[in-house]
Each structure stands twice: as structure tokens, then as C-alpha cells.
Amino acid sequence: MDLQRVYIQNNPGKLVFGPRSVNQLADEIPADAVPLVITDRGISQSGILKRVTGVLDGAGIRHHIFHGIEPDPPIGAIEKAAAVYRKNRCTMVIGVGGGSSIDGAKSVSLMVSHRGDISEYSRGKAVPGPVAPIYAIPTTAGTGSEVTGVSVITDPVKKVKMVLRGAPHLIPKCAFLDPELLVSLPPRVAAETGGDALTHAVESYVSQNSTVVTEGLALSAITLIGRYLRRFVGNPADMEAAEHMQLGCYLAGFAFSNAGVGLVHSMAHPVGAHYHLSHGAACSLYLPVVMEYNILTCPEKYASIAAALGEDVSGMTTRCAAKMSVKAVRDLFTDVGLALTFRELGVKFKLLPRMVAEAMAAVPTQANPRRPSDAEVSNLFNTPMVK
Ligand code: NAD
């Protein structure tokens, strides 16, 4: 933390958490509101959507539903949802689902509130003012979108993921963390989203923009995810594990939405967009690779990460303890079935020069503790191919 610098911290909206906390949704919504519930088909088929709309029906809150969100939401789906919002004169959005649905809700809120092409917000344009109220009900323990001012959508034609940075306006007004909504999560999705959350926590902890506040949040997140991810993937119906994973992901989201992320994210976005890998799978592939590369610049922080992940680092030199953090992450990811190589993912990877350029130009690269060269980034991209 640079004591000569002025920092701004964006804080989250209201948080309601615990088993059956979603039952309190109607208490948090103005009686005359007309919400558009934004979700995907998986959530509507799983029965989760019914659980949420049942609460709205019970309170007599008129609402509409858009369940056409797809993973890494393409801009076309956002436009369709915005048309439903306008046609029905909705007044707020409720994102129900993983990061894709919550980000979809945020982008719809932005689109219906301000004129212009929303992709401009991914090129540095500031969100000019308040947007339609955003409520978030996450059903994965991963992205932390329920607490961040960011929405990630995709331009499928250009094959790019667009990160719309809109804090404080895009930060949800209210989030509900109900562990009962995670029971139906497939173990693969539980593992990949957990890998995403651990990446947020580690990258924000070592970020050049971290503060004592974000470091505390990030280290707590690392501790919780390290302690509960195995149990959660083994059994998403384990309420203690699910609730602690939700809180760990929330803390990681709170941390990274202020401190930023790093090179893992700069590389995961182009790999995800070109090879159709989920965001969590792409982050998990590169987290240990980039940790190993970054250790040089802040070994003390990596030693703390090792300890937070439960490694016994007493009596070790800082350098040895720091290296234990990489081993701890690899062990954790192997235990929960996350791929550490392209071969395990079944992907024939070929590095495209534009991926290096995209990673070098990405905003998170500026916050990474080690400044990479083009050649180093190429090398890091290829590492999961040779390991
Ligand atoms: P997701 O929202 O894409 O969902 C993945 C799949 O899991 C979907 O098919 C969904 O239907 C299913 N699913 C989700 N919850 C379920 C449940 N409880 N039971 C059964 N099925 C369930 O996955 P995600 O990883 O949560 O979100 C990924 C997106 O979030 C990416 O686009 C990523 O870039 C973005 N993201 C956003 C932020 C942010 O701050 N806004 C941060 C990180 C990632």
C-alpha cells in the first residue's frame, strides 16, 4: 500500500445471508416495484427460479421473467432482455443464477438507464449516473458479482469478453446469499467457480492496488475457500461448507472490486473467449502458473497465502513458504478435479499472437505485481501445454 496515494473504496449494498434468506426478498423490494427477473434455462429448470418467483407471488409483487441468459452472456441476449424490460415497463432487475445471470442483470440495468452503446464502458467510459436498482441472488459460489461494480459480457463476433466497469452504480443494491440455492450445483461447476473465487482472492491480495482493507478481505477469503472448497465440491448440500464458500466468494469479490485482479484474469479472458472454456476453468488453469511467476516480487505475501491455505510454514524461509502456496493451490485444484493442463481439458491449444496482445493490454495486467514482457506472457500461456 502506497501511503502517498489517495484510495477510494466502493462498498457493497445490503447483504442478507443464511439458509432460506431468499424468503426475505419481498421485504427488500418497494411495494410498487415491477422487477424483471433475469436468469438462464439451467436455473429455471432446476426449480430455483420457482423458489424466487414464489416469494414475489406470495407478496403480490408483479414481475416479469427473462430466462434467455447464456454463459458469458452475449450482447444479443442483453438486448433481448432490455426489450422485455422496456415493453413491460419494469423498474428494477433481479439477477438469479451464476455470474452470467447477475452480470446479465447489471448490463440490462445499464442499457435501460443510459443511452448509447454499452460496449463503450469496456473501453473506459464512466457510467454517468444511477441505474435501475440491481438485486442479486447468486446460485454459484464463485464470481462475487453480487458485490462488484463489474459486468462481463461477450461480443461473440469479435470473440472478446468485455469487462464493463461501473462502480459504484453497478454494485447491486441488495444481495441474498442462500446456501440452499446451491444444492443442485453440479460438482464440476462447484469446482470451477471455486477456482475463480480463489483467483480473485489471490490476485487482489497481491495486487499493486491492494490496501490493508482489501488484503484483510482477501486473506479471509483465501482461508475460507481453502478450508471449505473440497467439502463443498464433494457435497454441495453440505450447508456449512456452502455458506462459508458463499461468504468467501463475497469477501473475494469485495476485495477485487477495489484492488483489482491480475495477470491470470488478463490471460483467462482471451483463452475463455477463443477456446470456449468457462471463466473458472480458465482462471484455475493459470492461477498456479502465474503465482509461480509472481513470487519473485512479493514472497512475503505468497508465504501468507500458504499459511492461509493451511500449510505449516513454521521454520521455513520466506521463499520456501512462498513456494508452498503454489503447491497448496495445485493440491487443492487436483483434489476437486480441476484441470491444470490443456490435455486434461481436452483442448488442442495453439497460442494466437492476438491473445498475447490482448493480455498485455488488459487493465488487470497493470495491477499485477510483476511487470511481464510479451515473451514472458507467451511462455505463461503455453505452460499448461508442457506441464
Ligand atoms: P454461470 O453463471 O455461467 O453458470 C454456469 C452454469 O451453471 C449455467 O448453466 C447455470 O445454469 C448453472 N448453474 C448455476 N447455478 C446452478 C445451481 N445452483 N444449480 C444448477 N445449475 C446451476 O457461471 P459462473 O461461473 O457463476 O459465472 C461466469 C460468468 O461470470 C462469466 O461470464 C465471468 O466472466 C463472469 N464473472 C463476473 C464477475 C463480476 O465481478 N461481475 C467476476 C468473475 C466472473
Short mmCIF file of C-alpha atoms and ligand atoms in Angstrom, two decimals:
data_model
loop_
_atom_site.label_atom_id
_atom_site.label_comp_id
_atom_site.label_asym_id
_atom_site.label_seq_id
_atom_site.Cartn_x
_atom_site.Cartn_y
_atom_site.Cartn_z
CA MET A 1 0.00 0.00 0.00
CA ASP A 2 1.39 3.38 -1.05
CA LEU A 3 0.99 5.86 1.83
CA GLN A 4 1.43 8.81 -0.55
CA ARG A 5 -1.57 7.83 -2.60
CA VAL A 6 -5.31 8.55 -2.17
CA TYR A 7 -7.51 5.43 -2.38
CA ILE A 8 -11.25 5.23 -2.99
CA GLN A 9 -13.14 2.26 -1.63
CA ASN A 10 -16.51 1.28 -3.03
CA ASN A 11 -18.62 -0.58 -0.51
CA PRO A 12 -21.32 -3.16 -1.19
CA GLY A 13 -25.07 -2.79 -0.81
CA LYS A 14 -27.14 -4.65 1.76
CA LEU A 15 -26.33 -8.32 2.35
CA VAL A 16 -28.93 -10.82 3.53
CA PHE A 17 -27.47 -14.28 4.13
CA GLY A 18 -28.16 -17.65 5.66
CA PRO A 19 -30.43 -20.61 4.90
CA ARG A 20 -33.78 -19.52 3.42
CA SER A 21 -32.65 -15.89 3.36
CA VAL A 22 -34.21 -15.62 -0.10
CA ASN A 23 -37.60 -15.71 1.63
CA GLN A 24 -36.89 -12.11 2.69
CA LEU A 25 -36.59 -10.87 -0.89
CA ALA A 26 -40.01 -9.22 -0.90
CA ASP A 27 -39.19 -7.30 2.31
CA GLU A 28 -36.36 -5.53 0.49
CA ILE A 29 -38.33 -4.52 -2.61
CA PRO A 30 -40.56 -1.42 -2.79
CA ALA A 31 -44.23 -2.47 -2.93
CA ASP A 32 -44.83 -0.67 -6.25
CA ALA A 33 -41.72 -2.09 -7.98
CA VAL A 34 -42.01 -4.17 -11.17
CA PRO A 35 -38.92 -6.43 -11.25
CA LEU A 36 -37.55 -8.19 -14.31
CA VAL A 37 -36.09 -11.48 -13.07
CA ILE A 38 -33.08 -12.29 -15.25
CA THR A 39 -31.77 -15.83 -15.36
CA ASP A 40 -30.84 -18.80 -17.58
CA ARG A 41 -32.57 -22.02 -18.56
CA GLY A 42 -30.50 -24.14 -16.16
CA ILE A 43 -31.80 -22.10 -13.22
CA SER A 44 -35.39 -22.21 -14.41
CA GLN A 45 -35.19 -25.99 -14.91
CA SER A 46 -33.54 -26.57 -11.53
CA GLY A 47 -36.51 -25.19 -9.61
CA ILE A 48 -34.52 -22.25 -8.21
CA LEU A 49 -36.41 -19.72 -10.32
CA LYS A 50 -39.72 -21.02 -8.96
CA ARG A 51 -38.38 -20.62 -5.44
CA VAL A 52 -37.66 -16.93 -6.12
CA THR A 53 -40.81 -16.11 -8.07
CA GLY A 54 -42.83 -17.92 -5.37
CA VAL A 55 -41.62 -15.33 -2.86
CA LEU A 56 -42.61 -12.48 -5.22
CA ASP A 57 -46.01 -14.07 -5.91
CA GLY A 58 -46.59 -14.58 -2.18
CA ALA A 59 -46.07 -10.86 -1.60
CA GLY A 60 -48.22 -9.87 -4.59
CA ILE A 61 -45.26 -8.30 -6.44
CA ARG A 62 -45.99 -8.19 -10.18
CA HIS A 63 -42.88 -9.30 -12.07
CA HIS A 64 -41.64 -10.49 -15.44
CA ILE A 65 -39.09 -13.15 -16.34
CA PHE A 66 -36.30 -13.33 -18.90
CA HIS A 67 -34.59 -16.72 -18.87
CA GLY A 68 -32.52 -16.38 -22.04
CA ILE A 69 -29.13 -15.61 -20.48
CA GLU A 70 -26.30 -17.83 -21.75
CA PRO A 71 -22.90 -18.45 -20.12
CA ASP A 72 -20.56 -15.49 -20.68
CA PRO A 73 -23.65 -13.56 -21.78
CA PRO A 74 -23.50 -12.41 -25.40
CA ILE A 75 -24.56 -8.84 -26.03
CA GLY A 76 -27.53 -10.06 -28.11
CA ALA A 77 -29.09 -11.70 -25.03
CA ILE A 78 -28.73 -8.44 -23.09
CA GLU A 79 -30.50 -6.53 -25.88
CA LYS A 80 -33.37 -9.05 -25.86
CA ALA A 81 -33.73 -8.80 -22.06
CA ALA A 82 -33.66 -5.00 -22.24
CA ALA A 83 -36.50 -5.13 -24.79
CA VAL A 84 -38.58 -7.24 -22.35
CA TYR A 85 -37.80 -4.74 -19.57
CA ARG A 86 -38.91 -1.77 -21.66
CA LYS A 87 -42.01 -3.47 -23.08
CA ASN A 88 -43.28 -4.33 -19.60
CA ARG A 89 -42.25 -1.02 -18.02
CA CYS A 90 -40.18 -2.78 -15.40
CA THR A 91 -38.49 -0.68 -12.71
CA MET A 92 -35.69 -2.92 -11.40
CA VAL A 93 -33.76 -6.12 -12.18
CA ILE A 94 -33.14 -9.26 -10.13
CA GLY A 95 -30.27 -11.45 -11.35
CA VAL A 96 -30.80 -15.06 -10.27
CA GLY A 97 -28.04 -17.53 -11.12
CA GLY A 98 -24.31 -17.62 -11.53
CA GLY A 99 -22.16 -14.70 -12.63
CA SER A 100 -23.65 -14.84 -16.12
CA SER A 101 -27.18 -14.11 -14.91
CA ILE A 102 -26.11 -11.46 -12.41
CA ASP A 103 -23.86 -9.76 -14.97
CA GLY A 104 -26.72 -10.02 -17.46
CA ALA A 105 -28.96 -8.19 -14.96
CA LYS A 106 -26.32 -5.49 -14.43
CA SER A 107 -25.88 -4.92 -18.16
CA VAL A 108 -29.63 -4.76 -18.72
CA SER A 109 -29.92 -2.23 -15.93
CA LEU A 110 -27.19 -0.14 -17.57
CA MET A 111 -28.70 -0.44 -21.05
CA VAL A 112 -32.19 0.65 -19.96
CA SER A 113 -30.88 3.51 -17.82
CA HIS A 114 -28.44 5.31 -20.14
CA ARG A 115 -28.36 5.87 -23.88
CA GLY A 116 -25.50 4.72 -26.08
CA ASP A 117 -23.51 1.60 -26.88
CA ILE A 118 -22.78 -0.28 -23.65
CA SER A 119 -19.56 -1.75 -25.06
CA GLU A 120 -18.06 1.74 -24.59
CA TYR A 121 -17.98 1.08 -20.83
CA SER A 122 -15.43 -1.65 -21.52
CA ARG A 123 -13.18 0.97 -23.14
CA GLY A 124 -13.01 3.28 -20.12
CA LYS A 125 -16.23 5.30 -20.43
CA ALA A 126 -17.62 6.04 -16.94
CA VAL A 127 -21.20 5.08 -16.11
CA PRO A 128 -22.75 8.57 -15.97
CA GLY A 129 -25.15 8.07 -13.07
CA PRO A 130 -27.52 5.79 -11.20
CA VAL A 131 -29.04 2.78 -12.96
CA ALA A 132 -32.23 0.78 -12.38
CA PRO A 133 -31.86 -0.96 -8.99
CA ILE A 134 -29.98 -4.27 -9.21
CA TYR A 135 -30.70 -7.16 -6.84
CA ALA A 136 -28.51 -10.27 -6.92
CA ILE A 137 -29.30 -13.84 -5.91
CA PRO A 138 -26.20 -15.93 -6.68
CA THR A 139 -26.58 -19.67 -7.17
CA THR A 140 -22.88 -20.42 -7.65
CA ALA A 141 -20.14 -19.74 -5.10
CA GLY A 142 -17.65 -18.06 -7.35
CA THR A 143 -17.75 -14.80 -9.21
CA GLY A 144 -18.63 -12.40 -6.38
CA SER A 145 -20.64 -10.45 -8.95
CA GLU A 146 -23.20 -9.82 -6.20
CA VAL A 147 -20.76 -7.37 -4.61
CA THR A 148 -18.77 -5.96 -7.55
CA GLY A 149 -19.42 -3.00 -9.83
CA VAL A 150 -18.38 -5.02 -12.87
CA SER A 151 -20.36 -6.82 -15.57
CA VAL A 152 -18.64 -9.18 -18.00
CA ILE A 153 -20.41 -9.78 -21.32
CA THR A 154 -19.24 -11.18 -24.65
CA ASP A 155 -19.06 -9.96 -28.22
CA PRO A 156 -19.33 -13.35 -29.98
CA VAL A 157 -18.47 -11.89 -33.40
CA LYS A 158 -15.21 -10.30 -32.30
CA LYS A 159 -14.62 -13.16 -29.82
CA VAL A 160 -13.87 -10.79 -26.97
CA LYS A 161 -15.04 -10.64 -23.39
CA MET A 162 -15.97 -7.08 -22.49
CA VAL A 163 -15.50 -6.00 -18.89
CA LEU A 164 -17.91 -3.15 -18.14
CA ARG A 165 -16.54 -1.29 -15.13
CA GLY A 166 -19.35 0.66 -13.50
CA ALA A 167 -18.64 1.09 -9.79
CA PRO A 168 -20.36 2.38 -7.76
CA HIS A 169 -23.51 2.37 -9.93
CA LEU A 170 -23.39 -1.29 -10.99
CA ILE A 171 -22.90 -2.59 -7.45
CA PRO A 172 -26.09 -4.49 -6.51
CA LYS A 173 -28.32 -2.65 -4.07
CA CYS A 174 -29.05 -5.87 -2.23
CA ALA A 175 -27.62 -9.41 -2.39
CA PHE A 176 -29.01 -12.64 -0.96
CA LEU A 177 -26.64 -15.50 -0.13
CA ASP A 178 -28.86 -18.50 0.48
CA PRO A 179 -26.85 -21.75 0.67
CA GLU A 180 -29.97 -23.81 -0.06
CA LEU A 181 -29.89 -22.47 -3.64
CA LEU A 182 -26.54 -24.19 -4.22
CA VAL A 183 -27.71 -27.75 -3.53
CA SER A 184 -28.30 -28.56 -7.21
CA LEU A 185 -24.91 -27.24 -8.36
CA PRO A 186 -23.06 -29.86 -10.47
CA PRO A 187 -19.67 -30.71 -8.84
CA ARG A 188 -17.74 -29.53 -11.93
CA VAL A 189 -19.38 -26.10 -11.77
CA ALA A 190 -18.80 -26.00 -7.98
CA ALA A 191 -15.09 -26.69 -8.53
CA GLU A 192 -14.63 -24.24 -11.42
CA THR A 193 -16.47 -21.39 -9.71
CA GLY A 194 -14.48 -22.07 -6.52
CA GLY A 195 -11.28 -21.81 -8.60
CA ASP A 196 -12.49 -18.46 -9.93
CA ALA A 197 -13.11 -17.18 -6.39
CA LEU A 198 -9.70 -18.30 -5.15
CA THR A 199 -8.17 -16.50 -8.13
CA HIS A 200 -9.99 -13.28 -7.14
CA ALA A 201 -8.73 -13.60 -3.59
CA VAL A 202 -5.10 -14.34 -4.50
CA GLU A 203 -4.87 -11.77 -7.29
CA SER A 204 -6.44 -8.97 -5.24
CA TYR A 205 -4.22 -9.84 -2.26
CA VAL A 206 -1.00 -9.43 -4.29
CA SER A 207 -2.35 -6.58 -6.45
CA GLN A 208 -0.33 -3.39 -6.66
CA ASN A 209 -3.58 -1.59 -5.76
CA SER A 210 -4.27 -3.54 -2.57
CA THR A 211 -4.87 -1.75 0.74
CA VAL A 212 -4.93 -3.04 4.30
CA VAL A 213 -8.71 -3.29 3.91
CA THR A 214 -8.68 -5.37 0.72
CA GLU A 215 -5.79 -7.51 1.96
CA GLY A 216 -7.76 -8.42 5.08
CA LEU A 217 -10.81 -9.31 3.00
CA ALA A 218 -8.73 -11.33 0.53
CA LEU A 219 -6.83 -13.30 3.14
CA SER A 220 -10.07 -14.19 4.94
CA ALA A 221 -11.47 -15.32 1.59
CA ILE A 222 -8.41 -17.50 0.91
CA THR A 223 -8.78 -19.08 4.37
CA LEU A 224 -12.48 -19.87 3.87
CA ILE A 225 -12.09 -21.19 0.32
CA GLY A 226 -9.05 -23.29 1.31
CA ARG A 227 -10.97 -24.74 4.24
CA TYR A 228 -14.33 -25.43 2.55
CA LEU A 229 -13.89 -25.92 -1.23
CA ARG A 230 -13.13 -29.67 -1.00
CA ARG A 231 -16.17 -30.33 1.23
CA PHE A 232 -18.39 -28.17 -0.95
CA VAL A 233 -17.43 -29.88 -4.22
CA GLY A 234 -17.82 -33.27 -2.50
CA ASN A 235 -21.33 -32.33 -1.41
CA PRO A 236 -22.95 -29.01 -2.36
CA ALA A 237 -25.78 -29.91 0.06
CA ASP A 238 -23.31 -29.53 2.98
CA MET A 239 -24.85 -26.30 4.27
CA GLU A 240 -21.88 -25.31 6.45
CA ALA A 241 -19.49 -25.67 3.50
CA ALA A 242 -21.88 -23.93 1.08
CA GLU A 243 -22.47 -20.95 3.34
CA HIS A 244 -18.77 -20.48 4.06
CA MET A 245 -17.97 -20.76 0.35
CA GLN A 246 -20.60 -18.09 -0.40
CA LEU A 247 -19.09 -15.79 2.20
CA GLY A 248 -15.54 -16.49 0.98
CA CYS A 249 -16.55 -15.63 -2.58
CA TYR A 250 -18.32 -12.49 -1.37
CA LEU A 251 -15.22 -11.33 0.52
CA ALA A 252 -13.04 -12.10 -2.52
CA GLY A 253 -15.43 -10.08 -4.71
CA PHE A 254 -15.40 -7.17 -2.26
CA ALA A 255 -11.58 -7.27 -2.26
CA PHE A 256 -11.04 -7.49 -6.01
CA SER A 257 -13.69 -4.95 -6.87
CA ASN A 258 -11.47 -2.42 -5.07
CA ALA A 259 -7.93 -3.78 -5.52
CA GLY A 260 -8.42 -5.28 -8.98
CA VAL A 261 -7.20 -8.63 -10.26
CA GLY A 262 -4.04 -9.50 -12.20
CA LEU A 263 -2.42 -11.42 -15.00
CA VAL A 264 -4.47 -14.62 -14.50
CA HIS A 265 -7.58 -12.68 -15.49
CA SER A 266 -5.80 -10.93 -18.37
CA MET A 267 -4.95 -14.38 -19.77
CA ALA A 268 -8.15 -16.21 -18.81
CA HIS A 269 -10.41 -13.84 -20.78
CA PRO A 270 -8.83 -14.42 -24.23
CA VAL A 271 -8.39 -18.15 -23.57
CA GLY A 272 -12.02 -18.41 -22.47
CA ALA A 273 -13.28 -16.44 -25.48
CA HIS A 274 -11.20 -18.33 -28.08
CA TYR A 275 -11.47 -21.85 -26.64
CA HIS A 276 -14.93 -21.67 -25.01
CA LEU A 277 -13.61 -22.54 -21.60
CA SER A 278 -15.65 -21.48 -18.58
CA HIS A 279 -14.19 -18.49 -16.76
CA GLY A 280 -13.49 -20.62 -13.68
CA ALA A 281 -11.73 -23.35 -15.68
CA ALA A 282 -9.54 -20.79 -17.46
CA CYS A 283 -8.63 -19.00 -14.20
CA SER A 284 -7.86 -22.29 -12.43
CA LEU A 285 -5.55 -23.34 -15.26
CA TYR A 286 -3.44 -20.20 -14.95
CA LEU A 287 -3.60 -19.37 -11.22
CA PRO A 288 -0.70 -21.65 -10.11
CA VAL A 289 1.30 -20.75 -13.24
CA VAL A 290 1.06 -17.01 -12.58
CA MET A 291 1.60 -17.42 -8.82
CA GLU A 292 4.90 -19.17 -9.52
CA TYR A 293 5.89 -16.34 -11.88
CA ASN A 294 4.89 -13.56 -9.43
CA ILE A 295 6.59 -14.93 -6.29
CA LEU A 296 9.77 -13.03 -7.09
CA THR A 297 8.12 -9.67 -6.39
CA CYS A 298 6.26 -10.30 -3.13
CA PRO A 299 7.36 -13.58 -1.48
CA GLU A 300 6.05 -12.45 1.94
CA LYS A 301 2.52 -12.23 0.58
CA TYR A 302 2.76 -15.67 -1.01
CA ALA A 303 4.06 -17.07 2.30
CA SER A 304 0.93 -15.65 3.98
CA ILE A 305 -1.23 -17.27 1.29
CA ALA A 306 0.41 -20.64 2.03
CA ALA A 307 -0.36 -20.24 5.74
CA ALA A 308 -3.96 -19.15 4.99
CA LEU A 309 -4.36 -22.30 2.89
CA GLY A 310 -3.39 -24.36 5.92
CA GLU A 311 0.22 -25.17 5.04
CA ASP A 312 2.59 -25.49 8.00
CA VAL A 313 5.27 -22.97 7.06
CA SER A 314 6.82 -22.60 10.51
CA GLY A 315 10.60 -22.66 10.39
CA MET A 316 10.69 -22.20 6.61
CA THR A 317 12.46 -19.37 4.82
CA THR A 318 10.07 -16.84 3.24
CA ARG A 319 10.99 -18.13 -0.22
CA CYS A 320 10.23 -21.76 0.67
CA ALA A 321 6.98 -20.79 2.38
CA ALA A 322 6.00 -18.72 -0.67
CA LYS A 323 6.55 -21.73 -2.95
CA MET A 324 4.30 -23.79 -0.68
CA SER A 325 1.41 -21.54 -1.73
CA VAL A 326 1.71 -22.78 -5.32
CA LYS A 327 1.84 -26.40 -4.17
CA ALA A 328 -1.18 -25.82 -1.91
CA VAL A 329 -3.23 -24.43 -4.81
CA ARG A 330 -2.18 -27.27 -7.15
CA ASP A 331 -3.10 -29.87 -4.49
CA LEU A 332 -6.46 -28.21 -3.84
CA PHE A 333 -7.31 -27.97 -7.54
CA THR A 334 -6.23 -31.58 -8.18
CA ASP A 335 -8.36 -32.79 -5.26
CA VAL A 336 -11.51 -31.08 -6.59
CA GLY A 337 -10.90 -32.29 -10.16
CA LEU A 338 -9.81 -29.01 -11.75
CA ALA A 339 -7.63 -29.33 -14.83
CA LEU A 340 -4.08 -27.98 -14.65
CA THR A 341 -3.22 -28.81 -18.27
CA PHE A 342 -4.90 -28.38 -21.66
CA ARG A 343 -4.67 -32.13 -22.16
CA GLU A 344 -6.88 -32.71 -19.09
CA LEU A 345 -9.34 -30.18 -20.54
CA GLY A 346 -9.30 -31.90 -23.93
CA VAL A 347 -8.25 -28.64 -25.61
CA LYS A 348 -5.80 -28.51 -28.54
CA PHE A 349 -4.25 -25.19 -27.58
CA LYS A 350 -2.39 -23.04 -30.08
CA LEU A 351 -1.31 -19.61 -28.95
CA LEU A 352 -2.58 -16.84 -31.21
CA PRO A 353 -0.46 -13.65 -31.24
CA ARG A 354 -3.59 -11.57 -30.59
CA MET A 355 -4.05 -13.36 -27.25
CA VAL A 356 -0.69 -12.05 -26.04
CA ALA A 357 -1.57 -8.56 -27.23
CA GLU A 358 -4.98 -8.76 -25.52
CA ALA A 359 -3.46 -9.93 -22.23
CA MET A 360 -0.76 -7.24 -22.30
CA ALA A 361 -3.35 -4.51 -22.98
CA ALA A 362 -5.86 -5.74 -20.38
CA VAL A 363 -6.45 -3.50 -17.36
CA PRO A 364 -5.61 -6.21 -14.73
CA THR A 365 -2.07 -6.53 -16.12
CA GLN A 366 -1.37 -3.04 -14.71
CA ALA A 367 -2.17 -4.25 -11.19
CA ASN A 368 -0.14 -7.48 -11.43
CA PRO A 369 2.80 -7.35 -9.00
CA ARG A 370 5.30 -8.41 -11.67
CA ARG A 371 5.51 -6.49 -14.95
CA PRO A 372 5.55 -9.07 -17.76
CA SER A 373 7.11 -8.85 -21.22
CA ASP A 374 5.41 -10.19 -24.36
CA ALA A 375 7.77 -13.17 -24.37
CA GLU A 376 7.01 -13.99 -20.74
CA VAL A 377 3.26 -13.83 -21.34
CA SER A 378 3.64 -16.17 -24.35
CA ASN A 379 5.57 -18.55 -22.16
CA LEU A 380 2.96 -18.42 -19.40
CA PHE A 381 0.14 -19.01 -21.92
CA ASN A 382 1.90 -22.16 -23.14
CA THR A 383 2.83 -23.52 -19.71
CA PRO A 384 -0.31 -25.67 -19.22
CA MET A 385 0.58 -27.32 -22.56
CA VAL A 386 4.01 -28.50 -21.46
CA LYS A 387 3.37 -29.28 -17.77
P1 NAD B 1 -22.61 -19.26 -15.00
O1 NAD B 1 -23.46 -18.20 -14.44
O2 NAD B 1 -22.16 -19.10 -16.41
O3 NAD B 1 -23.36 -20.66 -14.81
C1 NAD B 1 -22.77 -21.85 -15.28
C2 NAD B 1 -23.83 -22.94 -15.39
O4 NAD B 1 -24.18 -23.38 -14.09
C3 NAD B 1 -25.11 -22.49 -16.08
O5 NAD B 1 -25.51 -23.47 -16.98
C4 NAD B 1 -26.11 -22.39 -14.92
O6 NAD B 1 -27.43 -22.66 -15.33
C5 NAD B 1 -25.60 -23.46 -13.98
N1 NAD B 1 -25.94 -23.23 -12.57
C6 NAD B 1 -25.64 -22.12 -11.84
N2 NAD B 1 -26.08 -22.29 -10.57
C7 NAD B 1 -26.66 -23.51 -10.51
C8 NAD B 1 -27.30 -24.25 -9.48
N3 NAD B 1 -27.36 -23.80 -8.22
N4 NAD B 1 -27.81 -25.47 -9.78
C9 NAD B 1 -27.70 -25.96 -11.05
N5 NAD B 1 -27.09 -25.34 -12.06
C10 NAD B 1 -26.58 -24.11 -11.80
O7 NAD B 1 -21.30 -19.50 -14.09
P2 NAD B 1 -20.43 -18.54 -13.16
O8 NAD B 1 -19.08 -19.13 -13.14
O9 NAD B 1 -21.09 -18.26 -11.87
O10 NAD B 1 -20.36 -17.16 -13.97
C11 NAD B 1 -19.43 -16.97 -15.00
C12 NAD B 1 -19.56 -15.57 -15.59
O11 NAD B 1 -19.33 -14.59 -14.57
C13 NAD B 1 -18.51 -15.33 -16.67
O12 NAD B 1 -19.10 -14.62 -17.74
C14 NAD B 1 -17.47 -14.49 -15.97
O13 NAD B 1 -16.70 -13.71 -16.86
C15 NAD B 1 -18.34 -13.67 -15.07
N6 NAD B 1 -17.65 -13.06 -13.92
C16 NAD B 1 -18.11 -11.87 -13.46
C17 NAD B 1 -17.51 -11.23 -12.39
C18 NAD B 1 -18.04 -9.91 -11.91
O14 NAD B 1 -17.48 -9.30 -11.00
N7 NAD B 1 -19.09 -9.40 -12.48
C19 NAD B 1 -16.42 -11.83 -11.74
C20 NAD B 1 -15.97 -13.06 -12.22
C21 NAD B 1 -16.60 -13.67 -13.30
#
